[in-house]
Coordinates of N, CA and C in Angstrom, one line a residue:
M1 N 64.3 -33.2 -26.5 CA 64.6 -31.8 -26.2 C 63.5 -30.9 -26.7
K2 N 63.0 -31.2 -27.9 CA 61.9 -30.5 -28.6 C 60.7 -30.6 -27.7
K3 N 60.4 -31.7 -27.1 CA 59.2 -31.9 -26.3 C 59.4 -31.1 -25.0
F4 N 60.5 -31.0 -24.4 CA 60.8 -30.2 -23.2 C 60.5 -28.7 -23.5
I5 N 60.9 -28.2 -24.7 CA 60.7 -26.8 -25.1 C 59.3 -26.5 -25.3
N6 N 58.5 -27.4 -25.9 CA 57.1 -27.3 -26.1 C 56.3 -27.2 -24.8
I7 N 56.7 -28.1 -23.8 CA 56.0 -28.1 -22.5 C 56.4 -26.8 -21.8
T8 N 57.6 -26.3 -21.9 CA 58.0 -25.1 -21.3 C 57.2 -23.9 -21.8
L9 N 57.1 -23.9 -23.1 CA 56.3 -22.8 -23.8 C 54.8 -22.8 -23.4
V10 N 54.2 -24.0 -23.2 CA 52.8 -24.1 -22.8 C 52.7 -23.6 -21.4
I11 N 53.6 -24.0 -20.5 CA 53.6 -23.5 -19.1 C 53.8 -22.0 -19.0
L12 N 54.7 -21.5 -19.8 CA 55.0 -20.0 -19.8 C 53.7 -19.3 -20.3
A13 N 53.1 -19.8 -21.4 CA 51.9 -19.1 -21.9 C 50.7 -19.1 -20.9
A14 N 50.6 -20.3 -20.2 CA 49.5 -20.4 -19.2 C 49.8 -19.4 -18.0
F15 N 51.1 -19.3 -17.6 CA 51.5 -18.3 -16.6 C 51.2 -16.9 -17.0
L16 N 51.5 -16.5 -18.2 CA 51.2 -15.2 -18.7 C 49.7 -14.9 -18.7
V17 N 48.9 -15.8 -19.2 CA 47.5 -15.6 -19.3 C 46.9 -15.4 -17.9
F18 N 47.2 -16.2 -16.9 CA 46.6 -16.1 -15.6 C 47.2 -14.9 -14.8
S19 N 48.5 -14.6 -15.0 CA 49.0 -13.5 -14.3 C 48.6 -12.1 -14.8
C20 N 48.0 -12.1 -16.0 CA 47.5 -10.8 -16.6 C 46.1 -10.5 -16.1
R21 N 45.4 -11.5 -15.5 CA 44.1 -11.2 -15.0 C 44.1 -10.1 -13.9
S22 N 43.1 -9.3 -14.0 CA 43.1 -8.2 -13.0 C 41.9 -8.3 -12.1
D23 N 41.8 -7.5 -11.0 CA 40.7 -7.5 -10.2 C 39.5 -6.8 -10.8
D24 N 39.7 -6.1 -12.0 CA 38.7 -5.4 -12.7 C 37.7 -6.4 -13.3
D25 N 38.0 -7.7 -13.3 CA 37.1 -8.6 -13.9 C 36.0 -9.0 -12.9
T26 N 36.0 -8.6 -11.7 CA 35.0 -8.9 -10.7 C 33.7 -8.2 -11.1
V27 N 32.6 -8.9 -10.7 CA 31.2 -8.3 -11.0 C 31.0 -7.2 -10.0
P28 N 30.6 -6.0 -10.4 CA 30.3 -4.9 -9.5 C 29.0 -5.2 -8.6
E29 N 29.0 -4.7 -7.4 CA 27.9 -4.9 -6.5 C 26.7 -4.2 -7.1
D30 N 25.5 -4.8 -7.1 CA 24.3 -4.2 -7.6 C 23.8 -3.1 -6.6
V31 N 23.8 -1.9 -7.1 CA 23.3 -0.8 -6.2 C 22.0 -0.3 -6.8
H32 N 21.0 -0.2 -6.0 CA 19.7 0.3 -6.5 C 19.7 1.8 -6.5
E33 N 19.7 2.3 -7.7 CA 19.6 3.8 -7.9 C 18.2 4.1 -8.5
H34 N 17.6 5.1 -7.9 CA 16.3 5.5 -8.5 C 16.1 7.0 -8.2
D35 N 15.3 7.6 -9.0 CA 15.0 9.0 -8.7 C 14.1 9.2 -7.5
E36 N 14.3 10.3 -6.8 CA 13.4 10.6 -5.6 C 12.0 10.9 -6.1
I37 N 11.1 10.3 -5.4 CA 9.7 10.7 -5.6 C 9.4 12.0 -4.9
G38 N 9.0 13.0 -5.6 CA 8.8 14.3 -5.0 C 7.3 14.7 -4.9
K39 N 6.4 14.0 -5.6 CA 5.0 14.3 -5.5 C 4.2 13.0 -5.6
V40 N 3.2 12.9 -4.8 CA 2.2 11.8 -4.9 C 0.8 12.4 -5.1
V41 N 0.1 11.9 -6.1 CA -1.2 12.3 -6.4 C -2.2 11.1 -6.1
L42 N -3.1 11.4 -5.2 CA -4.2 10.4 -4.9 C -5.5 10.9 -5.5
K43 N -6.0 10.1 -6.4 CA -7.3 10.5 -7.1 C -8.4 9.5 -6.7
L44 N -9.5 10.0 -6.2 CA -10.6 9.1 -5.9 C -11.8 9.5 -6.7
T45 N -12.5 8.5 -7.3 CA -13.7 8.7 -8.1 C -14.8 7.9 -7.5
N46 N -15.9 8.6 -7.2 CA -17.1 7.9 -6.6 C -17.7 7.0 -7.7
K47 N -17.8 5.7 -7.4 CA -18.3 4.7 -8.3 C -19.8 5.0 -8.8
T48 N -20.6 5.6 -7.9 CA -22.0 5.8 -8.2 C -22.2 7.2 -8.8
D49 N -21.2 8.1 -8.6 CA -21.3 9.5 -9.2 C -19.9 9.8 -9.8
P50 N -19.7 9.5 -11.0 CA -18.4 9.7 -11.7 C -18.0 11.2 -11.7
A51 N -19.0 12.1 -11.5 CA -18.6 13.5 -11.4 C -18.0 13.9 -10.1
D52 N -18.1 13.0 -9.1 CA -17.5 13.2 -7.8 C -16.0 12.7 -7.9
V53 N -15.1 13.6 -8.3 CA -13.7 13.2 -8.3 C -12.9 14.1 -7.4
Q54 N -12.2 13.5 -6.5 CA -11.4 14.2 -5.5 C -9.9 13.9 -5.7
T55 N -9.1 14.9 -5.5 CA -7.7 14.7 -5.7 C -6.9 15.4 -4.5
V56 N -6.0 14.6 -4.0 CA -5.1 15.2 -3.0 C -3.7 15.0 -3.5
S57 N -2.8 16.0 -3.4 CA -1.4 15.9 -3.8 C -0.6 16.1 -2.5
V58 N 0.5 15.3 -2.5 CA 1.5 15.5 -1.4 C 2.8 15.8 -2.2
I59 N 3.3 17.1 -2.0 CA 4.5 17.5 -2.6 C 5.5 17.8 -1.6
S60 N 6.6 17.1 -1.7 CA 7.7 17.2 -0.7 C 7.2 17.2 0.7
G61 N 6.3 16.3 1.0 CA 5.8 16.1 2.3 C 4.6 17.0 2.7
E62 N 4.3 18.0 1.9 CA 3.2 18.9 2.2 C 1.9 18.4 1.5
V63 N 0.9 18.3 2.3 CA -0.4 17.8 1.8 C -1.2 19.0 1.2
V64 N -1.7 18.8 0.0 CA -2.6 19.8 -0.6 C -3.9 19.2 -0.9
G65 N -4.9 19.6 -0.1 CA -6.3 19.1 -0.2 C -6.6 18.1 0.8
H66 N -7.9 17.7 0.9 CA -8.3 16.6 1.7 C -9.5 15.9 1.1
L67 N -9.9 14.8 1.6 CA -10.9 14.0 1.0 C -12.2 14.2 1.8
H68 N -13.3 14.4 1.1 CA -14.7 14.4 1.7 C -15.4 13.2 1.2
L69 N -15.4 12.2 2.1 CA -15.9 10.9 1.7 C -17.3 10.7 2.2
T70 N -18.1 10.0 1.4 CA -19.5 9.8 1.7 C -19.6 8.4 2.4
V71 N -20.1 8.3 3.6 CA -20.3 7.1 4.3 C -21.3 6.2 3.4
G72 N -20.9 5.0 3.2 CA -21.7 4.1 2.4 C -21.2 4.1 0.9
G73 N -20.4 5.1 0.6 CA -19.9 5.2 -0.8 C -18.7 4.3 -1.1
T74 N -18.5 4.0 -2.3 CA -17.3 3.3 -2.8 C -16.6 4.1 -3.8
Y75 N -15.3 4.2 -3.6 CA -14.4 5.1 -4.5 C -13.4 4.3 -5.2
L76 N -13.1 4.6 -6.4 CA -12.0 4.0 -7.2 C -10.8 4.9 -6.9
A77 N -9.7 4.4 -6.3 CA -8.6 5.2 -5.9 C -7.4 4.8 -6.8
E78 N -6.7 5.9 -7.2 CA -5.5 5.7 -8.1 C -4.3 6.5 -7.5
L79 N -3.2 5.9 -7.4 CA -2.0 6.6 -6.9 C -1.0 6.9 -8.1
D80 N -0.5 8.0 -8.1 CA 0.5 8.4 -9.1 C 1.7 9.0 -8.4
F81 N 2.8 8.3 -8.5 CA 4.1 8.7 -7.9 C 4.9 9.4 -9.0
Q82 N 5.3 10.7 -8.7 CA 5.9 11.5 -9.6 C 7.3 12.0 -9.2
I83 N 8.2 12.1 -10.2 CA 9.6 12.6 -10.1 C 9.7 14.0 -10.5
K84 N 10.5 14.8 -9.8 CA 10.6 16.2 -10.2 C 11.9 16.3 -11.2
H85 N 11.7 17.0 -12.3 CA 12.7 17.3 -13.2 C 12.6 18.8 -13.5
D86 N 13.7 19.5 -13.2 CA 13.7 20.9 -13.4 C 12.6 21.6 -12.6
D87 N 11.6 22.2 -13.3 CA 10.5 22.9 -12.7 C 9.2 22.2 -12.8
H88 N 9.2 20.9 -13.2 CA 7.9 20.2 -13.3 C 8.0 18.8 -12.8
Y89 N 6.9 18.1 -12.7 CA 6.8 16.7 -12.2 C 6.3 15.9 -13.4
H90 N 6.7 14.6 -13.4 CA 6.1 13.7 -14.4 C 6.0 12.3 -13.7
S91 N 5.1 11.5 -14.2 CA 4.8 10.2 -13.6 C 6.0 9.3 -13.7
S92 N 6.2 8.5 -12.7 CA 7.3 7.5 -12.7 C 6.8 6.2 -13.2
D93 N 7.5 5.6 -14.1 CA 7.2 4.2 -14.5 C 7.9 3.2 -13.7
E94 N 8.8 3.6 -12.9 CA 9.7 2.7 -12.1 C 9.0 1.7 -11.3
I95 N 7.9 2.1 -10.7 CA 7.2 1.2 -9.8 C 6.6 0.0 -10.6
E96 N 6.0 0.3 -11.8 CA 5.5 -0.7 -12.6 C 6.6 -1.5 -13.2
E97 N 7.7 -0.9 -13.7 CA 8.8 -1.6 -14.3 C 9.4 -2.6 -13.3
E98 N 9.5 -2.1 -12.0 CA 10.1 -2.9 -11.0 C 9.1 -3.4 -10.0
K99 N 8.0 -4.0 -10.6 CA 6.8 -4.4 -9.8 C 7.2 -5.3 -8.7
D100 N 8.1 -6.2 -8.9 CA 8.5 -7.2 -7.8 C 9.3 -6.6 -6.7
H101 N 9.7 -5.3 -6.8 CA 10.5 -4.6 -5.8 C 9.6 -3.6 -5.0
H102 N 8.3 -3.5 -5.3 CA 7.5 -2.5 -4.7 C 6.2 -3.1 -4.2
F103 N 5.7 -2.4 -3.1 CA 4.4 -2.8 -2.6 C 3.8 -1.7 -1.8
I104 N 2.5 -1.5 -1.8 CA 1.9 -0.3 -1.1 C 1.0 -0.9 0.0
T105 N 1.1 -0.2 1.2 CA 0.2 -0.6 2.3 C -0.7 0.6 2.6
Y106 N -1.8 0.3 3.2 CA -2.8 1.3 3.6 C -3.1 1.1 5.1
N107 N -3.3 2.2 5.8 CA -3.7 2.1 7.2 C -4.6 3.3 7.6
P108 N -5.9 3.0 7.6 CA -6.8 4.1 8.0 C -6.8 4.3 9.5
A109 N -7.0 5.6 10.0 CA -7.1 5.9 11.4 C -8.3 6.8 11.6
N110 N -9.1 6.5 12.6 CA -10.3 7.2 12.9 C -11.3 7.2 11.7
A111 N -11.2 6.1 11.0 CA -12.1 5.9 9.8 C -12.1 4.4 9.6
D112 N -13.3 3.9 9.3 CA -13.5 2.5 8.9 C -13.6 2.4 7.4
I113 N -12.5 2.2 6.7 CA -12.4 2.2 5.3 C -11.9 0.8 4.9
T114 N -12.7 0.1 4.1 CA -12.3 -1.2 3.5 C -11.6 -1.0 2.2
V115 N -10.4 -1.5 2.1 CA -9.6 -1.3 0.8 C -9.5 -2.7 0.1
V116 N -9.8 -2.7 -1.2 CA -9.6 -3.9 -2.0 C -8.8 -3.5 -3.2
R117 N -7.8 -4.3 -3.5 CA -7.0 -4.0 -4.6 C -7.7 -4.3 -5.9
A118 N -7.7 -3.3 -6.8 CA -8.6 -3.4 -8.0 C -8.2 -4.5 -9.0
A119 N -9.1 -5.0 -9.8 CA -8.9 -6.0 -10.8 C -7.8 -5.6 -11.8
N120 N -7.8 -4.2 -12.1 CA -6.8 -3.8 -13.1 C -5.5 -3.2 -12.5
D121 N -5.2 -3.6 -11.2 CA -4.0 -3.2 -10.6 C -2.8 -4.0 -11.1
I122 N -1.6 -3.6 -11.0 CA -0.4 -4.3 -11.4 C -0.2 -5.5 -10.5
V123 N 0.0 -6.6 -11.1 CA 0.2 -7.9 -10.4 C 1.7 -8.2 -10.4
R124 N 2.3 -8.5 -9.2 CA 3.7 -8.9 -9.1 C 3.7 -10.4 -9.5
T125 N 4.9 -10.9 -9.7 CA 5.1 -12.3 -10.2 C 4.7 -13.3 -9.1
D126 N 4.7 -12.8 -7.8 CA 4.2 -13.7 -6.7 C 2.7 -13.7 -6.6
G127 N 2.0 -13.0 -7.5 CA 0.5 -13.1 -7.5 C -0.1 -11.9 -6.7
N128 N 0.6 -11.2 -5.9 CA 0.1 -10.1 -5.1 C 0.0 -8.8 -6.0
K129 N -1.0 -8.0 -5.7 CA -1.2 -6.8 -6.5 C -0.4 -5.7 -5.7
I130 N 0.2 -4.8 -6.4 CA 1.0 -3.7 -5.8 C 0.2 -2.8 -5.0
G131 N -1.0 -2.3 -5.5 CA -1.8 -1.4 -4.7 C -1.9 0.0 -5.3
L132 N -1.5 0.1 -6.6 CA -1.6 1.4 -7.2 C -3.1 1.8 -7.5
K133 N -3.9 0.8 -7.7 CA -5.3 1.0 -8.0 C -6.1 0.1 -7.0
T134 N -7.0 0.8 -6.3 CA -7.8 0.2 -5.2 C -9.2 0.7 -5.2
E135 N -10.1 0.0 -4.5 CA -11.4 0.5 -4.2 C -11.5 0.7 -2.7
W136 N -12.1 1.8 -2.4 CA -12.3 2.1 -0.9 C -13.8 2.2 -0.7
K137 N -14.2 1.3 0.3 CA -15.6 1.4 0.8 C -15.6 2.1 2.1
I138 N -16.4 3.2 2.2 CA -16.4 4.0 3.4 C -17.5 3.5 4.3
N139 N -17.1 2.8 5.4 CA -18.1 2.3 6.3 C -18.4 3.3 7.4
S140 N -17.5 4.0 7.8 CA -17.7 5.1 8.8 C -16.4 6.0 8.8
T141 N -16.6 7.2 9.3 CA -15.5 8.1 9.4 C -15.8 9.2 10.4
Q142 N -14.7 9.8 10.9 CA -14.8 10.9 11.9 C -14.2 12.1 11.3
P143 N -14.4 13.3 11.9 CA -13.8 14.5 11.4 C -12.2 14.4 11.4
T144 N -11.7 13.5 12.2 CA -10.3 13.4 12.3 C -9.7 12.2 11.5
G145 N -10.6 11.6 10.6 CA -10.2 10.5 9.8 C -9.0 10.7 8.9
K146 N -8.1 9.7 8.8 CA -6.9 9.8 8.1 C -6.7 8.5 7.3
M147 N -5.9 8.6 6.3 CA -5.4 7.4 5.6 C -3.9 7.5 5.4
N148 N -3.1 6.5 6.0 CA -1.7 6.5 5.8 C -1.4 5.5 4.6
I149 N -0.5 6.0 3.7 CA -0.1 5.2 2.6 C 1.4 5.1 2.5
K150 N 1.9 3.9 2.4 CA 3.4 3.7 2.3 C 3.7 2.9 1.1
L151 N 4.7 3.4 0.4 CA 5.3 2.6 -0.7 C 6.6 2.0 -0.2
I152 N 6.6 0.7 -0.2 CA 7.8 -0.1 0.3 C 8.6 -0.6 -0.8
H153 N 9.9 -0.4 -0.7 CA 10.9 -0.8 -1.8 C 11.6 -2.0 -1.2
G154 N 11.6 -3.1 -2.0 CA 12.4 -4.3 -1.6 C 11.9 -5.1 -0.4
P155 N 10.6 -5.2 -0.2 CA 10.2 -6.0 0.9 C 10.6 -7.5 0.8
A156 N 10.9 -8.1 2.0 CA 11.3 -9.5 2.0 C 10.0 -10.3 1.7
T157 N 8.9 -10.0 2.3 CA 7.6 -10.7 2.0 C 6.5 -9.6 1.9
V158 N 5.5 -10.0 1.2 CA 4.3 -9.1 1.1 C 3.0 -10.0 1.2
N159 N 2.0 -9.3 1.7 CA 0.7 -10.0 1.9 C -0.4 -9.0 1.5
Q160 N -1.0 -9.1 0.4 CA -2.0 -8.2 -0.1 C -3.3 -8.5 0.8
N161 N -3.5 -9.7 1.3 CA -4.7 -10.1 2.0 C -4.6 -9.9 3.5
Y162 N -3.9 -8.9 3.9 CA -3.8 -8.5 5.3 C -4.7 -7.3 5.5
P163 N -5.6 -7.3 6.5 CA -5.9 -8.3 7.4 C -6.8 -9.5 6.9
S164 N -7.4 -9.3 5.7 CA -8.2 -10.4 5.1 C -8.3 -10.2 3.6
A165 N -8.9 -11.2 2.9 CA -9.0 -11.1 1.5 C -10.1 -10.0 1.1
T166 N -11.0 -9.7 2.0 CA -12.0 -8.6 1.7 C -11.6 -7.3 2.3
N167 N -10.4 -7.1 2.9 CA -9.9 -5.8 3.3 C -8.4 -5.9 3.2
Q168 N -7.9 -5.5 2.0 CA -6.6 -5.7 1.6 C -5.7 -4.5 1.9
L169 N -5.5 -4.2 3.1 CA -4.7 -3.0 3.5 C -3.2 -3.3 3.2
G170 N -2.8 -4.6 3.2 CA -1.5 -5.0 2.9 C -0.5 -5.0 4.1
Q171 N 0.5 -5.9 4.0 CA 1.5 -6.0 5.0 C 2.8 -6.5 4.4
T172 N 3.9 -6.0 4.9 CA 5.2 -6.4 4.4 C 6.1 -6.7 5.6
T173 N 7.2 -7.4 5.3 CA 8.3 -7.5 6.2 C 9.6 -7.1 5.5
G174 N 10.5 -6.4 6.1 CA 11.7 -5.9 5.5 C 11.4 -4.8 4.5
G175 N 12.5 -4.5 3.8 CA 12.4 -3.4 2.8 C 12.6 -2.0 3.4
E176 N 12.6 -1.0 2.5 CA 12.7 0.3 2.9 C 11.5 1.1 2.5
T177 N 11.1 2.1 3.3 CA 10.0 3.0 2.9 C 10.4 4.1 2.0
D178 N 9.9 4.0 0.7 CA 10.2 5.1 -0.2 C 9.3 6.3 0.0
V179 N 8.1 6.0 0.3 CA 7.1 7.1 0.5 C 6.2 6.7 1.7
D180 N 6.0 7.7 2.6 CA 5.1 7.6 3.7 C 4.3 8.8 3.9
I181 N 3.0 8.8 3.5 CA 2.2 10.0 3.5 C 0.9 9.7 4.3
T182 N 0.3 10.7 4.9 CA -0.9 10.6 5.5 C -1.8 11.7 5.1
V183 N -3.0 11.4 4.6 CA -4.0 12.4 4.1 C -5.3 12.4 4.9
D184 N -5.9 13.5 5.0 CA -7.2 13.6 5.7 C -8.2 12.8 4.9
A185 N -9.0 12.0 5.6 CA -10.0 11.1 4.9 C -11.3 11.1 5.7
H186 N -12.1 12.1 5.5 CA -13.4 12.2 6.3 C -14.5 12.8 5.5

């Protein structure tokens, strides 16, 4: 009889433990939350004339400035994505912190600009460079020359060597476009 009571108590304890489980123990779905990028600053420095520094800002979609590029010149280009807080902007570290979730593509129009991702650019764990720091070689340009720059979040695949290893405009599949800007480049 004592054995029967002990077995009954064990079964009752097990029933109480499992019946007290709630659905609150489930793992919440991962939701990507990030601040909105409100300003992008593109800074180009002429490699042969460091005094030749050009800056273009894109604030809430409005382009401020344009680039006057020298054919035959090579420029060090840096992108700074900024978040607005109250009445000022500050640089976002999110892209570097989440390097495997971001990638930048470049697409010149009416301009022959070769883009190479810089040696000091941020490298993703897949070996591709994000594209925050690049070098632009200006082969030719027209008065209507433009450069389109996209920041892609969560791409399924990335290829820094598109269309080639010597012209790394970049290509992605999947993901969402966090930033899509076009600046004058002539």
